[in-house]
mmCIF file of C-alpha atoms in Angstrom:
data_model
loop_
_atom_site.group_PDB
_atom_site.id
_atom_site.type_symbol
_atom_site.label_atom_id
_atom_site.label_comp_id
_atom_site.label_asym_id
_atom_site.label_seq_id
_atom_site.Cartn_x
_atom_site.Cartn_y
_atom_site.Cartn_z
ATOM 1 C CA UNK A 26 0.000 0.000 0.000
ATOM 2 C CA UNK A 27 1.073 3.527 -0.686
ATOM 3 C CA UNK A 28 1.724 6.004 2.098
ATOM 4 C CA UNK A 29 2.241 9.750 1.914
ATOM 5 C CA UNK A 30 3.767 11.755 4.754
ATOM 6 C CA UNK A 31 3.802 15.499 5.296
ATOM 7 C CA UNK A 32 5.947 16.166 8.337
ATOM 8 C CA UNK A 33 5.185 19.884 8.627
ATOM 9 C CA UNK A 34 1.746 20.452 10.201
ATOM 10 C CA UNK A 35 2.171 24.218 9.861
ATOM 11 C CA UNK A 36 4.408 26.592 7.933
ATOM 12 C CA UNK A 37 4.518 30.349 7.624
ATOM 13 C CA UNK A 38 6.052 32.755 5.140
ATOM 14 C CA UNK A 39 6.282 36.480 4.606
ATOM 15 C CA UNK A 40 4.517 37.917 1.616
ATOM 16 C CA UNK A 41 6.808 37.954 -1.475
ATOM 17 C CA UNK A 42 9.162 35.395 0.076
ATOM 18 C CA UNK A 43 9.673 31.752 -0.896
ATOM 19 C CA UNK A 44 8.517 28.727 1.077
ATOM 20 C CA UNK A 45 8.984 24.994 0.568
ATOM 21 C CA UNK A 46 6.536 22.349 1.752
ATOM 22 C CA UNK A 47 7.837 18.820 2.227
ATOM 23 C CA UNK A 48 6.322 15.506 1.242
ATOM 24 C CA UNK A 49 7.662 11.965 1.239
ATOM 25 C CA UNK A 50 5.923 8.889 -0.078
ATOM 26 C CA UNK A 51 6.357 5.180 -0.181
ATOM 27 C CA UNK A 52 5.398 2.986 -3.105
ATOM 28 C CA UNK A 53 6.663 -0.216 -4.669
ATOM 29 C CA UNK A 54 5.526 0.804 -8.149
ATOM 30 C CA UNK A 55 7.493 2.579 -10.846
ATOM 31 C CA UNK A 56 4.528 4.175 -12.623
ATOM 32 C CA UNK A 57 2.635 6.769 -10.605
ATOM 33 C CA UNK A 58 1.605 10.386 -10.344
ATOM 34 C CA UNK A 59 2.140 12.892 -7.562
ATOM 35 C CA UNK A 60 0.009 15.934 -6.865
ATOM 36 C CA UNK A 61 -0.194 18.985 -4.680
ATOM 37 C CA UNK A 62 -3.688 20.190 -3.817
ATOM 38 C CA UNK A 63 -4.591 23.469 -2.181
ATOM 39 C CA UNK A 64 -7.565 23.767 0.155
ATOM 40 C CA UNK A 65 -8.468 27.351 1.088
ATOM 41 C CA UNK A 66 -10.973 28.156 3.849
ATOM 42 C CA UNK A 67 -13.754 27.661 1.288
ATOM 43 C CA UNK A 68 -12.925 23.940 1.543
ATOM 44 C CA UNK A 69 -12.682 23.538 -2.224
ATOM 45 C CA UNK A 70 -9.892 21.177 -3.324
ATOM 46 C CA UNK A 71 -7.803 22.862 -6.020
ATOM 47 C CA UNK A 72 -5.132 21.069 -8.020
ATOM 48 C CA UNK A 73 -1.918 23.089 -7.871
ATOM 49 C CA UNK A 74 0.590 20.944 -9.712
ATOM 50 C CA UNK A 75 1.109 17.415 -11.039
ATOM 51 C CA UNK A 76 4.239 15.327 -11.576
ATOM 52 C CA UNK A 77 4.459 12.148 -13.627
ATOM 53 C CA UNK A 78 6.981 9.732 -12.141
ATOM 54 C CA UNK A 79 8.399 8.814 -15.556
ATOM 55 C CA UNK A 80 9.357 12.433 -16.216
ATOM 56 C CA UNK A 81 12.716 13.523 -14.851
ATOM 57 C CA UNK A 82 11.981 17.194 -15.328
ATOM 58 C CA UNK A 83 10.402 18.913 -12.347
ATOM 59 C CA UNK A 84 6.932 20.321 -12.970
ATOM 60 C CA UNK A 85 6.329 24.066 -12.755
ATOM 61 C CA UNK A 86 3.145 26.132 -12.816
ATOM 62 C CA UNK A 87 3.820 29.853 -12.626
ATOM 63 C CA UNK A 88 4.996 30.543 -9.036
ATOM 64 C CA UNK A 89 4.684 26.886 -8.039
ATOM 65 C CA UNK A 90 7.366 24.308 -8.695
ATOM 66 C CA UNK A 91 8.289 20.919 -7.343
ATOM 67 C CA UNK A 92 11.515 19.177 -6.446
ATOM 68 C CA UNK A 93 10.896 15.551 -7.379
ATOM 69 C CA UNK A 94 13.534 13.163 -6.056
ATOM 70 C CA UNK A 95 12.387 9.738 -7.225
ATOM 71 C CA UNK A 96 15.126 7.699 -5.578
ATOM 72 C CA UNK A 97 14.563 9.433 -2.258
ATOM 73 C CA UNK A 98 10.775 9.310 -2.716
ATOM 74 C CA UNK A 99 10.545 12.994 -1.978
ATOM 75 C CA UNK A 100 8.203 15.527 -3.578
ATOM 76 C CA UNK A 101 8.432 19.060 -2.196
ATOM 77 C CA UNK A 102 6.466 22.101 -3.310
ATOM 78 C CA UNK A 103 8.133 25.487 -3.662
ATOM 79 C CA UNK A 104 6.004 28.611 -3.702
ATOM 80 C CA UNK A 105 7.843 31.677 -4.933
ATOM 81 C CA UNK A 106 6.793 35.274 -4.402
ATOM 82 C CA UNK A 107 4.188 34.178 -1.849
ATOM 83 C CA UNK A 108 0.867 35.994 -1.909
ATOM 84 C CA UNK A 109 -1.829 36.387 0.720
ATOM 85 C CA UNK A 110 -4.079 34.250 -1.431
ATOM 86 C CA UNK A 111 -1.676 31.327 -1.088
ATOM 87 C CA UNK A 112 -2.709 30.879 2.541
ATOM 88 C CA UNK A 113 -4.406 27.494 2.721
ATOM 89 C CA UNK A 114 -4.023 23.852 3.668
ATOM 90 C CA UNK A 115 -1.803 22.029 1.185
ATOM 91 C CA UNK A 116 -2.056 18.301 0.557
ATOM 92 C CA UNK A 117 0.419 16.059 -1.168
ATOM 93 C CA UNK A 118 -1.147 13.039 -2.907
ATOM 94 C CA UNK A 119 -0.088 9.906 -4.772
ATOM 95 C CA UNK A 120 -1.914 7.992 -7.485
ATOM 96 C CA UNK A 121 -1.009 4.753 -9.169
ATOM 97 C CA UNK A 122 -0.265 4.989 -12.854
ATOM 98 C CA UNK A 123 -1.966 1.786 -13.975
ATOM 99 C CA UNK A 124 -5.541 1.762 -15.241
ATOM 100 C CA UNK A 125 -8.132 -0.820 -14.369
ATOM 101 C CA UNK A 126 -10.910 -0.782 -11.812
ATOM 102 C CA UNK A 127 -8.835 0.869 -9.071
ATOM 103 C CA UNK A 128 -7.817 3.713 -11.346
ATOM 104 C CA UNK A 129 -7.526 7.174 -9.887
ATOM 105 C CA UNK A 130 -7.526 6.339 -6.194
ATOM 106 C CA UNK A 131 -5.589 9.029 -4.372
ATOM 107 C CA UNK A 132 -3.587 8.577 -1.192
ATOM 108 C CA UNK A 133 -3.182 11.854 0.673
ATOM 109 C CA UNK A 134 -0.742 13.175 3.206
ATOM 110 C CA UNK A 135 -1.913 14.748 6.441
ATOM 111 C CA UNK A 136 -1.724 18.293 5.120
ATOM 112 C CA UNK A 137 0.310 21.422 5.883
ATOM 113 C CA UNK A 138 -1.341 24.664 6.906
ATOM 114 C CA UNK A 139 0.412 27.593 5.228
ATOM 115 C CA UNK A 140 0.092 31.053 6.733
ATOM 116 C CA UNK A 141 1.211 34.085 4.726
ATOM 117 C CA UNK A 142 2.134 37.182 6.717
ATOM 118 C CA UNK A 143 1.751 40.625 5.097
ATOM 119 C CA UNK B 15 -15.018 24.139 -12.939
ATOM 120 C CA UNK B 16 -16.048 20.522 -13.237
ATOM 121 C CA UNK B 17 -19.782 20.024 -12.755
ATOM 122 C CA UNK B 18 -19.914 18.244 -9.412
ATOM 123 C CA UNK B 19 -22.491 18.948 -6.751
ATOM 124 C CA UNK B 20 -22.989 17.388 -3.347
ATOM 125 C CA UNK B 21 -26.115 17.381 -1.255
ATOM 126 C CA UNK B 22 -26.716 18.232 1.433
ATOM 127 C CA UNK B 23 -23.855 20.639 2.089
ATOM 128 C CA UNK B 24 -24.369 20.488 5.834
ATOM 129 C CA UNK B 25 -26.166 17.975 7.988
ATOM 130 C CA UNK B 26 -26.565 17.329 11.690
ATOM 131 C CA UNK B 27 -27.972 13.964 12.678
ATOM 132 C CA UNK B 28 -28.294 11.792 15.737
ATOM 133 C CA UNK B 29 -26.394 8.620 16.517
ATOM 134 C CA UNK B 30 -28.088 5.550 15.101
ATOM 135 C CA UNK B 31 -29.957 7.276 12.290
ATOM 136 C CA UNK B 32 -29.361 6.451 8.615
ATOM 137 C CA UNK B 33 -27.849 9.149 6.425
ATOM 138 C CA UNK B 34 -27.430 9.347 2.667
ATOM 139 C CA UNK B 35 -25.137 11.797 0.911
ATOM 140 C CA UNK B 36 -25.502 12.406 -2.789
ATOM 141 C CA UNK B 37 -22.904 13.251 -5.394
ATOM 142 C CA UNK B 38 -24.074 14.388 -8.816
ATOM 143 C CA UNK B 39 -21.859 15.024 -11.854
ATOM 144 C CA UNK B 40 -22.589 16.467 -15.266
ATOM 145 C CA UNK B 41 -19.241 15.496 -16.809
ATOM 146 C CA UNK B 42 -20.079 11.903 -17.756
ATOM 147 C CA UNK B 43 -16.884 10.710 -16.082
ATOM 148 C CA UNK B 44 -16.561 6.989 -15.477
ATOM 149 C CA UNK B 45 -14.894 7.028 -12.072
ATOM 150 C CA UNK B 46 -16.369 8.445 -8.883
ATOM 151 C CA UNK B 47 -14.973 8.461 -5.350
ATOM 152 C CA UNK B 48 -16.004 9.246 -1.803
ATOM 153 C CA UNK B 49 -13.397 10.556 0.638
ATOM 154 C CA UNK B 50 -13.612 11.749 4.203
ATOM 155 C CA UNK B 51 -11.409 14.495 5.633
ATOM 156 C CA UNK B 52 -10.376 14.515 9.271
ATOM 157 C CA UNK B 53 -7.727 16.565 11.078
ATOM 158 C CA UNK B 54 -4.360 14.834 11.081
ATOM 159 C CA UNK B 55 -5.428 12.321 8.426
ATOM 160 C CA UNK B 56 -5.851 14.320 5.263
ATOM 161 C CA UNK B 57 -8.414 12.768 2.931
ATOM 162 C CA UNK B 58 -9.046 9.037 3.042
ATOM 163 C CA UNK B 59 -10.881 6.986 0.456
ATOM 164 C CA UNK B 60 -14.144 5.381 1.619
ATOM 165 C CA UNK B 61 -15.528 3.768 -1.548
ATOM 166 C CA UNK B 62 -15.178 4.263 -5.253
ATOM 167 C CA UNK B 63 -17.001 3.360 -8.440
ATOM 168 C CA UNK B 64 -15.554 2.407 -11.807
ATOM 169 C CA UNK B 65 -18.876 2.281 -13.624
ATOM 170 C CA UNK B 66 -22.617 1.961 -13.174
ATOM 171 C CA UNK B 67 -23.279 -0.684 -10.517
ATOM 172 C CA UNK B 68 -19.520 -1.293 -10.179
ATOM 173 C CA UNK B 69 -18.137 -0.269 -6.803
ATOM 174 C CA UNK B 70 -15.354 -1.276 -4.466
ATOM 175 C CA UNK B 71 -14.088 -0.544 -0.981
ATOM 176 C CA UNK B 72 -11.470 1.996 -0.092
ATOM 177 C CA UNK B 73 -9.259 2.461 2.920
ATOM 178 C CA UNK B 74 -11.974 3.300 5.493
ATOM 179 C CA UNK B 75 -15.143 1.573 4.269
ATOM 180 C CA UNK B 76 -16.476 0.116 7.533
ATOM 181 C CA UNK B 77 -19.905 1.535 8.364
ATOM 182 C CA UNK B 78 -20.473 2.886 4.852
ATOM 183 C CA UNK B 79 -22.176 1.589 1.732
ATOM 184 C CA UNK B 80 -22.494 3.079 -1.742
ATOM 185 C CA UNK B 81 -24.625 2.736 -4.807
ATOM 186 C CA UNK B 82 -24.367 3.924 -8.378
ATOM 187 C CA UNK B 83 -27.449 3.244 -10.462
ATOM 188 C CA UNK B 84 -26.581 5.769 -13.180
ATOM 189 C CA UNK B 85 -23.433 7.468 -14.410
ATOM 190 C CA UNK B 86 -24.164 10.841 -12.883
ATOM 191 C CA UNK B 87 -25.075 9.854 -9.322
ATOM 192 C CA UNK B 88 -23.013 8.221 -6.574
ATOM 193 C CA UNK B 89 -24.672 7.793 -3.181
ATOM 194 C CA UNK B 90 -22.924 7.268 0.133
ATOM 195 C CA UNK B 91 -24.995 5.768 2.949
ATOM 196 C CA UNK B 92 -24.258 5.558 6.631
ATOM 197 C CA UNK B 93 -26.600 2.793 7.733
ATOM 198 C CA UNK B 94 -26.446 3.767 11.414
ATOM 199 C CA UNK B 95 -24.462 6.932 11.992
ATOM 200 C CA UNK B 96 -21.900 7.078 14.795
ATOM 201 C CA UNK B 97 -20.015 10.016 16.289
ATOM 202 C CA UNK B 98 -16.804 8.727 14.687
ATOM 203 C CA UNK B 99 -18.377 9.442 11.312
ATOM 204 C CA UNK B 100 -18.514 13.160 12.022
ATOM 205 C CA UNK B 101 -16.382 14.484 9.205
ATOM 206 C CA UNK B 102 -16.263 16.416 5.971
ATOM 207 C CA UNK B 103 -17.113 14.212 2.995
ATOM 208 C CA UNK B 104 -15.842 14.871 -0.510
ATOM 209 C CA UNK B 105 -16.948 13.360 -3.751
ATOM 210 C CA UNK B 106 -14.524 13.296 -6.685
ATOM 211 C CA UNK B 107 -14.605 12.233 -10.324
ATOM 212 C CA UNK B 108 -12.078 11.339 -12.981
ATOM 213 C CA UNK B 109 -12.127 10.301 -16.607
ATOM 214 C CA UNK B 110 -11.301 6.934 -18.005
ATOM 215 C CA UNK B 111 -7.638 6.366 -18.925
ATOM 216 C CA UNK B 112 -8.763 6.027 -22.558
ATOM 217 C CA UNK B 113 -9.145 9.825 -22.576
ATOM 218 C CA UNK B 114 -5.364 10.179 -22.500
ATOM 219 C CA UNK B 115 -3.022 10.276 -19.556
ATOM 220 C CA UNK B 116 -2.790 14.064 -19.466
ATOM 221 C CA UNK B 117 -6.470 14.710 -18.884
ATOM 222 C CA UNK B 118 -7.202 11.421 -17.230
ATOM 223 C CA UNK B 119 -4.722 11.882 -14.415
ATOM 224 C CA UNK B 120 -6.703 14.746 -12.875
ATOM 225 C CA UNK B 121 -9.334 14.215 -10.232
ATOM 226 C CA UNK B 122 -11.996 16.861 -9.678
ATOM 227 C CA UNK B 123 -13.585 17.395 -6.293
ATOM 228 C CA UNK B 124 -17.028 18.474 -5.207
ATOM 229 C CA UNK B 125 -17.555 21.223 -2.611
ATOM 230 C CA UNK B 126 -17.822 18.827 0.337
ATOM 231 C CA UNK B 127 -20.494 17.960 2.892
ATOM 232 C CA UNK B 128 -19.998 18.647 6.572
ATOM 233 C CA UNK B 129 -21.697 15.922 8.593
ATOM 234 C CA UNK B 130 -22.075 16.127 12.353
ATOM 235 C CA UNK B 131 -23.320 13.110 14.288
ATOM 236 C CA UNK B 132 -24.456 13.992 17.817
#
């Protein structure tokens, strides 16, 4: 079974600064996807960024980028130029790459609450 | 935004009563999922469906049942609610892998239902 661990229950950052959220995972498979989701106070789950395990290049989406270390099973999220609107709970998640009936099942980490100070 | 609605959005019920939560999608996606979110645990999969009348258990399925009689609706039932089932419940959907890995790897979430069992 897959496990995902976020060891930072809370993080804080000053507006315009950079912050990195940590995530480690455990899987015996070689084909999988990793995700970061953002959950603001509205409770809506918003996909921030996605990484395919077969891709060596780290994914980037505007101010968001990841550091994907496959051998170390590490998947951290870097937020550059932090904005007040980035304040939220952030979840790291893993999904198997294979299709079939169990397709798409996500395993989530415990979450990290990010506070952005003006 | 993906067309996913959940009803009710909030519910308070007493221990021992049956409760049914509904997830409705307008995207015609094959896969549907029910997760629960609890502090310190992130989101955990309860049950999922890979087609009409095709369902399977997730990580925390005890005390829950599901049904999917048509593509657009996925029902989660608590046969006899307990206080440990107080939680926020999320429905999610995803496309079949045949749609292509890029699109198919994303999972879209509903707005959530806050259930309190007293």
